[in-house]
Coordinates of C-alpha atoms in Angstrom, one line a residue:
M1 CA 16.6 -48.7 -17.7
D2 CA 17.1 -45.6 -19.6
Y3 CA 20.9 -45.4 -20.1
F4 CA 21.0 -41.7 -20.6
N5 CA 18.3 -40.4 -18.4
Y6 CA 18.1 -41.1 -14.6
K7 CA 15.0 -42.9 -13.3
R8 CA 14.8 -45.5 -10.5
R9 CA 14.0 -48.9 -11.3
L10 CA 10.5 -49.7 -9.9
S11 CA 11.1 -52.7 -7.6
S12 CA 8.6 -54.6 -5.4
P13 CA 8.3 -53.2 -1.7
V14 CA 9.5 -55.3 1.0
K15 CA 8.4 -54.8 4.7
I16 CA 11.4 -55.0 7.1
G17 CA 10.0 -54.3 10.6
D18 CA 8.7 -50.9 10.3
T19 CA 11.0 -49.7 7.6
W20 CA 9.9 -50.5 4.1
M21 CA 12.4 -51.0 1.3
G22 CA 11.9 -50.9 -2.5
G23 CA 9.2 -49.6 -4.6
K24 CA 8.8 -45.7 -4.2
Y25 CA 10.5 -45.7 -0.8
P26 CA 13.8 -43.9 -0.4
V27 CA 17.1 -45.9 -0.8
R28 CA 17.8 -47.0 2.5
L29 CA 21.3 -46.9 4.4
Q30 CA 22.8 -49.7 6.4
S31 CA 25.8 -50.9 8.1
M32 CA 27.1 -54.1 9.9
A33 CA 28.2 -54.2 13.5
N34 CA 31.6 -55.6 14.1
T35 CA 31.2 -56.3 17.9
S36 CA 30.7 -60.0 19.1
T37 CA 27.2 -60.8 18.8
M38 CA 27.4 -62.5 22.3
D39 CA 28.6 -59.1 23.8
T40 CA 25.1 -57.7 24.2
E41 CA 25.9 -54.4 25.8
S42 CA 28.8 -53.5 23.4
S43 CA 26.5 -54.4 20.5
I44 CA 23.5 -52.2 21.8
E45 CA 25.9 -49.4 22.1
Q46 CA 27.4 -49.8 18.6
C47 CA 23.9 -50.1 17.3
I48 CA 22.9 -46.7 18.7
R49 CA 26.1 -45.1 17.3
I50 CA 25.1 -46.4 13.8
I51 CA 21.4 -45.4 14.1
E52 CA 22.5 -41.8 15.2
A53 CA 24.8 -41.7 12.1
G54 CA 21.7 -42.4 10.0
G55 CA 21.7 -46.1 9.7
E56 CA 18.3 -47.6 8.9
Y57 CA 19.2 -51.3 9.1
I58 CA 21.8 -53.0 11.1
R59 CA 23.4 -56.3 10.4
F60 CA 25.0 -58.8 13.0
T61 CA 26.9 -61.9 12.2
A62 CA 25.3 -65.1 13.5
Q63 CA 27.8 -67.9 13.5
G64 CA 25.5 -70.4 15.3
V65 CA 22.1 -70.8 17.0
R66 CA 23.5 -69.4 20.2
E67 CA 24.5 -66.1 18.5
A68 CA 21.2 -66.0 16.5
E69 CA 19.2 -66.3 19.8
N70 CA 21.2 -63.5 21.5
L71 CA 20.2 -61.1 18.8
A72 CA 16.7 -61.1 20.6
Y73 CA 18.5 -59.6 23.6
I74 CA 20.4 -56.9 21.4
R75 CA 16.9 -56.1 19.8
S76 CA 15.2 -55.7 23.0
G77 CA 18.1 -53.6 24.3
I78 CA 17.8 -51.0 21.6
R79 CA 14.0 -51.0 21.7
S80 CA 14.1 -50.1 25.5
R81 CA 16.4 -47.2 24.5
G82 CA 13.8 -45.8 22.2
Y83 CA 15.2 -47.2 18.7
N84 CA 12.9 -49.1 16.5
T85 CA 15.6 -49.8 13.8
P86 CA 15.3 -53.4 12.2
L87 CA 18.1 -55.9 12.9
V88 CA 19.5 -58.4 10.3
A89 CA 21.2 -61.6 10.9
D90 CA 24.0 -62.6 8.7
I91 CA 24.3 -66.3 8.3
H92 CA 26.8 -68.5 6.6
F93 CA 27.1 -72.4 6.6
N94 CA 24.5 -72.8 9.3
P95 CA 20.7 -73.2 8.3
K96 CA 19.8 -73.8 11.8
A97 CA 21.1 -70.6 12.9
A98 CA 19.1 -69.0 10.0
E99 CA 16.0 -70.5 11.3
A100 CA 16.7 -69.5 14.9
A101 CA 17.4 -65.9 13.8
A102 CA 14.1 -65.8 11.9
Y103 CA 12.4 -65.8 15.2
T104 CA 14.4 -62.9 16.7
V105 CA 15.1 -60.2 14.1
E106 CA 13.3 -58.5 11.2
K107 CA 15.5 -59.9 8.3
V108 CA 17.9 -62.8 7.7
R109 CA 20.6 -62.8 5.2
I110 CA 21.7 -66.2 3.8
N111 CA 24.4 -66.8 1.2
P112 CA 23.3 -69.2 -1.7
G113 CA 27.0 -70.3 -1.9
N114 CA 27.1 -71.8 1.6
F115 CA 23.4 -72.2 2.8
V116 CA 23.5 -76.0 1.9
D117 CA 26.9 -76.4 0.3
S118 CA 30.1 -76.7 2.2
I119 CA 33.0 -74.2 2.0
K120 CA 34.4 -74.0 -1.6
T121 CA 37.4 -76.1 -2.5
F122 CA 38.3 -74.5 -5.8
Q123 CA 38.1 -78.0 -7.2
Y124 CA 36.2 -78.8 -10.4
F125 CA 33.4 -81.5 -10.2
E126 CA 31.7 -83.0 -13.2
Y127 CA 27.8 -83.2 -12.7
T128 CA 25.6 -84.9 -14.9
E129 CA 22.2 -83.3 -15.4
E130 CA 20.6 -85.9 -12.9
E131 CA 23.3 -85.1 -10.2
Y132 CA 22.8 -81.3 -10.9
Q133 CA 19.1 -81.7 -10.3
Q134 CA 19.5 -83.7 -7.2
E135 CA 21.8 -80.8 -5.8
L136 CA 18.9 -78.4 -6.5
K137 CA 16.5 -80.8 -4.7
K138 CA 18.9 -80.5 -1.6
I139 CA 18.6 -76.8 -1.8
R140 CA 14.7 -76.9 -1.9
D141 CA 14.6 -79.6 1.0
R142 CA 16.6 -77.2 3.2
F143 CA 15.4 -73.8 2.0
I144 CA 11.6 -74.3 2.1
P145 CA 11.4 -75.1 5.9
F146 CA 13.3 -71.8 6.5
L147 CA 10.9 -69.9 4.2
N148 CA 7.9 -71.3 6.1
I149 CA 9.4 -70.1 9.4
C150 CA 10.0 -66.6 7.9
K151 CA 6.4 -66.6 6.7
K152 CA 4.9 -67.3 10.0
N153 CA 7.0 -64.6 11.7
N154 CA 6.9 -61.9 8.9
T155 CA 10.6 -62.1 8.6
A156 CA 12.2 -60.8 5.4
I157 CA 15.2 -62.5 3.9
R158 CA 18.2 -61.3 1.7
I159 CA 19.7 -63.8 -0.8
G160 CA 23.1 -62.4 -0.6
V161 CA 25.5 -63.7 -3.3
N162 CA 29.1 -63.0 -2.9
H163 CA 31.7 -63.5 -5.8
G164 CA 34.0 -64.9 -3.2
S165 CA 31.7 -67.7 -1.9
L166 CA 30.1 -69.3 -4.9
S167 CA 29.5 -73.0 -4.5
D168 CA 31.6 -75.6 -6.2
R169 CA 28.6 -76.8 -8.0
I170 CA 28.0 -73.2 -9.5
M171 CA 31.8 -72.9 -10.4
S172 CA 31.8 -76.2 -12.1
R173 CA 29.0 -75.4 -14.5
Y174 CA 29.3 -71.7 -15.1
G175 CA 32.8 -70.9 -13.8
D176 CA 33.8 -67.7 -11.8
T177 CA 31.6 -65.5 -14.1
P178 CA 28.6 -62.9 -13.6
M179 CA 26.5 -65.7 -15.2
G180 CA 27.4 -68.0 -12.3
M181 CA 26.9 -65.4 -9.7
V182 CA 23.3 -64.6 -11.2
E183 CA 22.5 -68.3 -11.6
S184 CA 23.4 -68.8 -8.0
C185 CA 20.9 -66.1 -7.0
L186 CA 18.2 -67.3 -9.3
E187 CA 18.2 -70.8 -8.0
F188 CA 17.0 -69.5 -4.7
L189 CA 14.7 -66.8 -6.2
R190 CA 12.8 -69.4 -8.2
I191 CA 12.0 -71.3 -5.0
C192 CA 10.8 -68.1 -3.4
N193 CA 8.4 -67.5 -6.4
E194 CA 7.2 -71.1 -6.3
E195 CA 6.3 -70.8 -2.6
K196 CA 4.9 -67.4 -3.0
F197 CA 7.4 -65.9 -0.6
E198 CA 7.5 -62.2 -1.5
N199 CA 9.5 -60.6 1.3
V200 CA 12.9 -60.9 -0.4
V201 CA 15.7 -58.6 -1.0
I202 CA 18.8 -59.4 -3.2
S203 CA 22.5 -58.6 -3.2
I204 CA 25.1 -59.6 -5.5
K205 CA 28.5 -58.4 -4.6
A206 CA 32.2 -58.5 -5.6
S207 CA 35.3 -56.6 -4.6
N208 CA 36.1 -56.1 -8.3
T209 CA 33.8 -53.1 -9.5
V210 CA 33.7 -54.3 -13.1
V211 CA 32.4 -57.8 -12.1
M212 CA 30.1 -56.2 -9.7
V213 CA 28.4 -53.8 -12.1
E214 CA 28.2 -56.1 -14.9
T215 CA 26.7 -59.0 -12.6
V216 CA 24.1 -56.7 -11.1
R217 CA 23.0 -55.4 -14.5
L218 CA 22.8 -59.0 -15.7
L219 CA 20.7 -60.1 -12.7
V220 CA 18.2 -57.2 -13.2
Y221 CA 17.8 -58.3 -16.8
R222 CA 17.3 -62.0 -16.0
M223 CA 14.9 -61.1 -13.3
K224 CA 12.9 -58.9 -15.7
E225 CA 12.8 -62.0 -18.2
E226 CA 11.4 -64.1 -15.3
Q227 CA 8.9 -61.4 -14.2
M228 CA 10.6 -60.7 -10.9
A229 CA 11.2 -57.3 -9.5
Y230 CA 12.8 -57.9 -6.1
P231 CA 14.6 -54.9 -4.5
L232 CA 18.4 -54.9 -4.5
H233 CA 21.0 -54.2 -1.9
L234 CA 24.1 -52.8 -3.3
G235 CA 27.7 -52.9 -2.0
V236 CA 31.2 -53.4 -3.0
T237 CA 32.7 -56.0 -0.7
E238 CA 36.3 -55.4 0.7
A239 CA 36.4 -52.0 -0.5
G240 CA 39.2 -51.1 2.0
D241 CA 39.5 -48.0 4.1
G242 CA 40.4 -44.3 3.7
E243 CA 40.4 -42.6 0.3
D244 CA 40.6 -45.9 -1.6
G245 CA 37.6 -47.4 0.1
R246 CA 35.6 -44.3 -0.4
I247 CA 36.4 -44.1 -4.2
K248 CA 36.0 -47.8 -4.9
S249 CA 32.5 -47.9 -3.1
A250 CA 31.4 -44.7 -4.9
V251 CA 32.5 -46.1 -8.4
G252 CA 30.7 -49.4 -8.0
I253 CA 27.6 -48.3 -6.0
G254 CA 27.3 -44.9 -7.8
T255 CA 27.4 -46.5 -11.2
L256 CA 24.4 -48.8 -10.5
L257 CA 22.5 -46.1 -8.7
M258 CA 23.0 -43.8 -11.9
D259 CA 21.4 -46.8 -13.8
G260 CA 18.3 -46.4 -11.6
I261 CA 19.3 -49.8 -9.8
G262 CA 19.4 -50.1 -6.0
D263 CA 17.1 -49.8 -3.0
T264 CA 19.5 -50.0 -0.1
I265 CA 23.2 -49.7 0.1
R266 CA 26.0 -50.5 2.4
V267 CA 29.5 -49.0 2.1
S268 CA 31.9 -51.7 3.4
L269 CA 34.9 -49.7 4.9
S270 CA 37.6 -51.3 7.1
E271 CA 36.6 -48.7 9.8
D272 CA 34.2 -48.3 12.4
P273 CA 30.8 -49.1 11.1
E274 CA 29.2 -45.7 12.1
L275 CA 31.7 -44.1 9.8
E276 CA 30.2 -46.1 6.7
V277 CA 26.8 -44.5 7.0
P278 CA 27.6 -40.7 6.3
V279 CA 29.6 -41.9 3.2
A280 CA 26.5 -44.0 2.0
A281 CA 24.3 -41.0 2.5
K282 CA 26.5 -38.7 0.4
I283 CA 26.4 -41.2 -2.4
V284 CA 22.6 -41.5 -2.3
N285 CA 22.1 -37.7 -2.0
Y286 CA 24.3 -36.9 -4.8
I287 CA 22.4 -39.4 -7.2
S288 CA 19.1 -38.1 -6.0
E289 CA 20.1 -34.5 -7.4
K290 CA 19.6 -36.1 -10.8
E291 CA 15.9 -36.7 -10.5
N292 CA 13.6 -35.0 -12.9
H293 CA 16.6 -33.5 -14.8
P294 CA 16.1 -31.9 -18.3
L295 CA 15.8 -34.8 -21.0
I296 CA 18.9 -36.1 -22.6
L297 CA 18.5 -37.2 -26.2
G298 CA 20.8 -40.0 -26.8
N299 CA 21.1 -42.8 -29.2
A300 CA 22.5 -46.1 -27.9
S301 CA 25.0 -47.7 -30.1
K302 CA 24.3 -51.3 -31.3
E303 CA 27.9 -52.2 -30.8
F304 CA 27.7 -51.3 -26.8
D305 CA 27.3 -54.2 -24.6
I306 CA 26.2 -53.2 -21.1
F307 CA 26.9 -56.6 -19.6
Q308 CA 30.6 -56.8 -20.7
R309 CA 33.0 -54.0 -20.7
K310 CA 34.9 -53.3 -23.9
R311 CA 37.0 -50.4 -24.3
R312 CA 36.0 -47.9 -27.0
K313 CA 38.5 -48.2 -29.9
T314 CA 40.6 -45.0 -30.6
Y315 CA 43.6 -44.1 -32.4
A316 CA 46.7 -43.0 -30.4
V317 CA 47.8 -39.3 -30.3
K318 CA 51.2 -39.7 -28.5
N319 CA 50.5 -41.5 -25.3
I320 CA 46.8 -40.9 -25.4
G321 CA 44.3 -43.3 -26.7
G322 CA 45.0 -46.5 -28.6
E323 CA 46.4 -49.3 -26.4
N324 CA 47.8 -46.7 -23.8
V325 CA 46.3 -46.7 -20.3
P326 CA 44.1 -43.7 -19.5
V327 CA 46.3 -40.5 -18.7
V328 CA 45.8 -38.1 -15.9
I329 CA 45.9 -34.5 -16.6
S330 CA 46.3 -32.1 -13.5
D331 CA 44.5 -28.9 -13.6
D332 CA 47.1 -26.5 -12.0
S333 CA 45.6 -23.4 -13.6
S334 CA 45.2 -21.8 -10.3
S335 CA 48.3 -23.1 -8.4
D336 CA 51.9 -23.9 -8.8
F337 CA 53.1 -27.3 -9.6
N338 CA 54.6 -28.7 -6.4
R339 CA 54.0 -32.4 -5.5
E340 CA 55.5 -35.6 -4.5
G341 CA 54.3 -39.1 -5.0
L342 CA 52.0 -39.9 -8.1
L343 CA 52.7 -37.5 -10.9
P344 CA 50.3 -36.7 -13.7
D345 CA 51.0 -37.4 -17.4
Y346 CA 50.1 -33.7 -18.3
I347 CA 49.7 -30.3 -16.5
Y348 CA 46.9 -28.0 -17.7
I349 CA 47.9 -24.4 -16.7
G350 CA 45.4 -22.6 -18.7
K351 CA 46.4 -18.9 -19.1
N352 CA 49.1 -19.1 -16.4
S353 CA 52.7 -18.5 -17.0
Y354 CA 54.5 -21.8 -18.1
Q355 CA 57.5 -20.9 -16.1
H356 CA 56.7 -23.2 -13.3
Q357 CA 57.2 -26.4 -15.3
I358 CA 58.8 -29.1 -13.4
G359 CA 60.7 -31.9 -15.0
S360 CA 59.6 -33.6 -18.3
I361 CA 55.9 -33.5 -17.6
P362 CA 54.3 -31.7 -20.7
L363 CA 52.2 -28.6 -20.3
V364 CA 48.8 -28.1 -21.7
I365 CA 48.0 -24.3 -22.4
D366 CA 44.9 -22.5 -23.7
Y367 CA 45.7 -21.6 -27.3
E368 CA 45.6 -17.9 -27.0
Y369 CA 48.5 -18.0 -24.8
W370 CA 50.3 -21.0 -26.4
Q371 CA 50.4 -19.1 -29.7
K372 CA 52.3 -16.2 -28.3
D373 CA 55.5 -18.0 -27.2
I374 CA 55.4 -21.8 -27.6
P375 CA 57.4 -23.2 -24.9
F376 CA 59.2 -26.7 -25.2
N377 CA 57.0 -29.7 -24.5
S378 CA 53.7 -27.8 -24.5
Y379 CA 50.3 -28.5 -26.4
P380 CA 47.5 -26.1 -27.1
V381 CA 43.9 -26.2 -26.0
F382 CA 41.2 -25.1 -28.4
T383 CA 37.5 -24.4 -27.9
I384 CA 34.8 -25.1 -30.5
S385 CA 34.9 -21.4 -31.4
Q386 CA 38.6 -21.7 -32.4
L387 CA 38.2 -24.5 -34.9
S388 CA 39.7 -22.3 -37.6
E389 CA 42.9 -21.8 -35.5
L390 CA 43.0 -25.5 -34.8
K391 CA 43.2 -26.1 -38.6
K392 CA 46.3 -23.9 -38.8
T393 CA 48.3 -25.5 -36.1
N394 CA 51.0 -28.0 -36.7
S395 CA 51.3 -29.3 -33.1
E396 CA 51.6 -33.1 -32.9
L397 CA 49.0 -33.0 -30.1
C398 CA 46.2 -30.6 -29.6
F399 CA 43.2 -30.6 -27.3
L400 CA 39.6 -29.6 -28.1
K401 CA 37.2 -28.7 -25.3
I402 CA 33.8 -30.0 -26.2
S403 CA 30.4 -30.9 -24.8
Y404 CA 27.8 -33.2 -26.1
P405 CA 25.6 -30.2 -27.5
E406 CA 28.5 -29.0 -29.3
L407 CA 29.1 -32.3 -31.1
T408 CA 27.7 -31.9 -34.7
D409 CA 28.2 -33.6 -38.0
N410 CA 30.2 -30.7 -39.3
V411 CA 32.6 -30.7 -36.4
L412 CA 33.3 -34.4 -36.7
A413 CA 33.7 -34.0 -40.5
F414 CA 36.3 -31.4 -39.8
L415 CA 38.0 -33.4 -37.1
K416 CA 38.1 -36.8 -38.6
E417 CA 40.8 -35.7 -41.1
R418 CA 43.2 -34.6 -38.3
K419 CA 44.8 -37.3 -36.2
N420 CA 46.3 -35.0 -33.9
V421 CA 43.3 -33.9 -31.9
V422 CA 42.2 -35.3 -28.4
F423 CA 38.8 -34.2 -27.0
I424 CA 38.4 -32.8 -23.4
L425 CA 34.9 -33.7 -22.8
Q426 CA 33.0 -31.3 -20.5
T427 CA 29.4 -30.9 -19.3
N428 CA 27.3 -28.6 -17.2
H429 CA 24.2 -30.7 -17.1
C430 CA 22.7 -31.9 -13.8
N431 CA 23.1 -35.5 -15.0
G432 CA 26.6 -35.1 -16.4
V433 CA 27.1 -38.9 -16.5
G434 CA 24.0 -39.3 -18.7
E435 CA 25.1 -36.6 -21.0
Q436 CA 28.6 -37.7 -21.4
R437 CA 27.4 -41.2 -22.0
A438 CA 25.4 -39.7 -24.9
F439 CA 28.4 -38.1 -26.3
F440 CA 30.5 -41.5 -26.3
H441 CA 27.5 -43.3 -28.0
A442 CA 27.3 -40.5 -30.6
L443 CA 31.0 -41.2 -31.4
L444 CA 30.4 -44.9 -31.6
N445 CA 27.5 -44.3 -34.0
M446 CA 29.6 -42.0 -36.2
D447 CA 32.6 -44.4 -36.2
C448 CA 34.7 -41.7 -34.7
E449 CA 37.9 -42.9 -33.0
I450 CA 39.1 -39.6 -31.5
P451 CA 40.6 -40.1 -28.1
V452 CA 38.6 -38.3 -25.2
I453 CA 39.7 -37.1 -21.9
I454 CA 36.7 -37.2 -19.4
G455 CA 36.6 -33.7 -17.9
R456 CA 34.6 -32.8 -14.7
S457 CA 34.5 -29.5 -12.7
Y458 CA 33.7 -29.0 -9.0
Y459 CA 33.3 -26.5 -6.2
E460 CA 34.2 -28.7 -3.1
D461 CA 36.0 -27.8 0.1
K462 CA 35.9 -31.4 1.6
Q463 CA 38.1 -34.0 0.3
E464 CA 35.5 -36.8 0.9
D465 CA 32.9 -35.0 -1.0
L466 CA 35.2 -34.6 -4.1
Q467 CA 36.2 -38.2 -3.8
I468 CA 32.7 -39.5 -3.8
K469 CA 31.3 -37.1 -6.6
A470 CA 34.3 -37.5 -9.0
A471 CA 34.4 -41.2 -8.4
I472 CA 30.5 -41.5 -9.4
D473 CA 30.8 -39.1 -12.3
T474 CA 33.9 -40.6 -14.0
G475 CA 34.0 -44.2 -12.8
A476 CA 30.6 -44.9 -14.4
L477 CA 32.0 -44.0 -17.8
F478 CA 35.4 -45.9 -17.3
L479 CA 33.4 -48.9 -16.2
D480 CA 31.6 -49.0 -19.4
G481 CA 34.8 -48.8 -21.4
F482 CA 34.8 -45.0 -22.3
G483 CA 37.7 -42.6 -21.7
D484 CA 41.3 -42.2 -22.7
G485 CA 42.1 -39.9 -19.8
L486 CA 40.9 -38.0 -16.9
M487 CA 41.0 -34.3 -15.9
I488 CA 39.3 -33.2 -12.6
T489 CA 39.1 -29.6 -12.0
N490 CA 38.1 -28.2 -8.5
K491 CA 37.8 -24.6 -7.4
G492 CA 37.2 -25.4 -3.8
N493 CA 39.9 -26.0 -1.1
V494 CA 41.3 -29.4 -2.2
S495 CA 44.9 -29.3 -3.5
A496 CA 46.0 -30.3 -7.0
E497 CA 48.1 -33.0 -5.4
E498 CA 45.2 -34.6 -3.8
I499 CA 43.1 -34.5 -6.9
V500 CA 45.9 -36.4 -8.8
N501 CA 45.7 -38.9 -6.1
Y502 CA 42.0 -39.3 -6.5
S503 CA 42.3 -39.5 -10.3
F504 CA 44.7 -42.5 -10.1
G505 CA 42.5 -43.9 -7.5
I506 CA 39.5 -43.8 -9.7
L507 CA 41.4 -45.4 -12.6
Q508 CA 42.5 -48.2 -10.3
A509 CA 39.2 -48.8 -8.9
T510 CA 37.7 -49.2 -12.3
R511 CA 40.6 -51.5 -13.3
C512 CA 41.9 -49.2 -16.1
R513 CA 45.3 -48.3 -14.7
I514 CA 47.1 -49.8 -11.9
S515 CA 49.4 -47.3 -10.2
K516 CA 49.9 -48.5 -6.6
T517 CA 49.4 -51.7 -4.6
E518 CA 45.7 -52.7 -4.2
F519 CA 44.4 -53.9 -0.8
I520 CA 41.3 -56.1 -0.7
S521 CA 40.2 -55.6 2.9
C522 CA 37.0 -56.5 4.6
P523 CA 35.3 -54.4 7.0
G524 CA 35.2 -56.8 9.8
C525 CA 32.3 -58.2 11.8
G526 CA 31.7 -60.4 14.9
R527 CA 33.6 -63.4 13.1
T528 CA 36.9 -61.3 13.0
L529 CA 39.1 -62.5 15.8
F530 CA 42.0 -60.0 15.6
N531 CA 42.4 -56.2 15.2
L532 CA 41.5 -55.7 11.6
Q533 CA 42.1 -52.0 11.4
K534 CA 45.6 -52.1 13.0
T535 CA 46.7 -55.1 10.9
I536 CA 45.6 -53.3 7.7
A537 CA 47.6 -50.3 8.7
R538 CA 50.6 -52.4 9.4
V539 CA 50.4 -54.4 6.0
K540 CA 49.9 -51.1 4.2
E541 CA 52.9 -49.5 5.9
K542 CA 55.2 -52.5 4.9
T543 CA 53.8 -53.2 1.3
S544 CA 52.3 -50.0 -0.1
H545 CA 55.3 -49.4 -2.4
L546 CA 54.6 -52.7 -4.3
K547 CA 53.0 -51.2 -7.4
G548 CA 50.5 -53.5 -9.0
L549 CA 50.5 -56.2 -6.3
K550 CA 47.0 -57.3 -4.9
I551 CA 46.9 -58.2 -1.2
G552 CA 43.9 -59.4 0.5
I553 CA 43.3 -58.8 4.2
M554 CA 40.4 -60.8 5.3
G555 CA 38.8 -61.2 8.9
C556 CA 37.7 -64.7 8.3
I557 CA 37.4 -67.7 6.1
V558 CA 33.8 -67.0 4.9
N559 CA 34.6 -64.9 1.9
G560 CA 38.5 -64.7 2.4
P561 CA 39.7 -67.2 -0.1
G562 CA 37.2 -66.4 -2.7
E563 CA 37.2 -62.6 -2.7
M564 CA 41.0 -63.0 -2.9
A565 CA 40.8 -65.3 -5.9
D566 CA 42.4 -62.6 -8.1
A567 CA 44.7 -61.3 -5.4
D568 CA 48.2 -62.3 -5.3
Y569 CA 48.7 -62.7 -1.6
G570 CA 46.2 -63.2 1.0
Y571 CA 46.1 -62.6 4.9
V572 CA 43.0 -64.4 6.4
G573 CA 41.9 -64.8 10.0
A574 CA 41.8 -68.4 11.1
G575 CA 40.9 -68.2 14.8
K576 CA 41.6 -66.0 17.8
N577 CA 44.8 -64.3 17.0
K578 CA 45.7 -66.8 14.3
I579 CA 46.2 -66.1 10.7
T580 CA 46.5 -68.1 7.5
L581 CA 48.5 -67.0 4.4
Y582 CA 47.6 -67.6 0.9
K583 CA 49.5 -67.2 -2.4
G584 CA 46.8 -66.7 -4.9
K585 CA 44.2 -69.5 -4.2
N586 CA 46.7 -71.8 -2.5
C587 CA 47.0 -71.9 1.3
V588 CA 50.7 -71.8 2.2
S589 CA 50.8 -71.4 6.0
V590 CA 48.2 -72.0 8.6
N591 CA 47.6 -70.9 12.3
I592 CA 50.5 -68.2 12.4
P593 CA 50.5 -66.1 15.5
E594 CA 49.1 -62.7 14.8
E595 CA 52.2 -60.9 16.1
E596 CA 54.4 -62.9 13.5
A597 CA 52.0 -62.9 10.6
V598 CA 52.8 -59.6 8.9
E599 CA 56.5 -60.5 8.8
K600 CA 55.7 -63.9 7.5
L601 CA 53.6 -62.3 4.8
I602 CA 56.6 -60.1 3.7
D603 CA 58.8 -63.2 3.8
L604 CA 56.4 -65.1 1.5
I605 CA 56.3 -62.1 -1.0
K606 CA 60.1 -62.0 -1.0
Q607 CA 60.5 -65.8 -1.5
S608 CA 58.1 -65.6 -4.5
G609 CA 60.1 -62.9 -6.1
D610 CA 57.5 -60.1 -5.9
W611 CA 59.4 -57.9 -3.4
T612 CA 61.1 -54.7 -4.4
E613 CA 62.8 -52.3 -2.0
D614 CA 61.0 -49.0 -1.3

């Protein structure tokens, strides 16, 4: 991978029905049905909606052999309607269902964490080396017959590792770590290699974008070491819905696509599955604009570790940099300040009058206006051409707009002696992520600790478009430990209030600054036996004021307890209209009637001392 210049990783091509993936084929879009796999007609209709939205693969859950076999009727149904889109069976805990599905669909997804192993218990088991090898033999004995069926039927497989469903064996040896997730995948890939089975796709997912990105990067590195080049399926599990789901997905998926990694993507939204596909298309299309861009000459710092985020060291200027959380600067240079809800740390008003200052939020004003009449609680913004003026100012905080081409040894030598300067990093490059990465690495190489506000400018009229583009462009940098603040400018028809919300959403999605309740909610599938979307809306309505609390809302037990491992509370489907509640990893109440479960969750939060009144 070239960290500064966009170029897709060349993976080995895989045939899935008539729709190839990997190699030089386009990044494919897919979704997962949430109908019952036994409801043939509803499943066919939903398939058609997904296909017409642009979906190129459609996945169904198959809990047992009966569901796996019924996929043949769904497949036949969409073929009779004139669609040739490949179907994928999603299997957990049931190798027999995987074998049955291999006869009926074009691809079968298995989960290494539960293909042979039982559901995780979160207990620690001590394995001798001999016992560990015996566990691996159990996998081989069960996995190879499945591979043989797939060979005979030209069925592809996906080895799909989920952070929330690592086996107790992996957890005991490697812990809940990226290394453990990668090794869980490699155990199965090595068998595929030995058996000369090449029709393999890989996914390795987490709801935590930091873990997701670090793990996929590590997997690609380890595969290269072992001379493997399997294509990758990307996704952020349990991303949620609405604005937060889109931002979180764009941050995680977009960062890896910018690395050149990824051959198919699924955006997992807690919404109707056909709504996922246009979001995925926008992510892929935005990344594709970077192809064949002008070369960026960057020099990677030796102290930078692409596999483990470490925040760049900076000194603090007031509340920017140092140990402070990244700040949000609202660009109100073309509008008056008038908002409720999340408030920015600073307001940039450019050349506008400062008379519309509200409350105690400081203003940031272009230098030529600031010098005329310095208002209370305001700070100047300079450009590179104004360095001589910057030298004269005695302001305790001043900003310098700068881009990578403007970063010279002379500029840094001048600024290193001044501890009151914060950069506002700008870019006009087609691959702004690559150019801004090069800027940060230049600072690392020069031992420069000046804080940096990541600035990006757009011309978007649609909220979703701005959410996706800003999340990709800036989230990729925050995930690598860069940035002491965020300033998004948009000349289109999106309000400054909305942009502030997106800014805080990006910082939360990258785990840099928590400003609201975090909901870890799955998209639902045929295993979900309650109305997931309505439940999420009810939980959010009651708990969205609990800043910093993490609440998991999961359709079933497959990934529920695991994906919620770092959540404070969990709401998990346990059967038809039955809910189980968790506090952390501990199950506290089982088989609660659905109509009572939200209130029981609130009672649990109150009893635990985490409730505050709105």
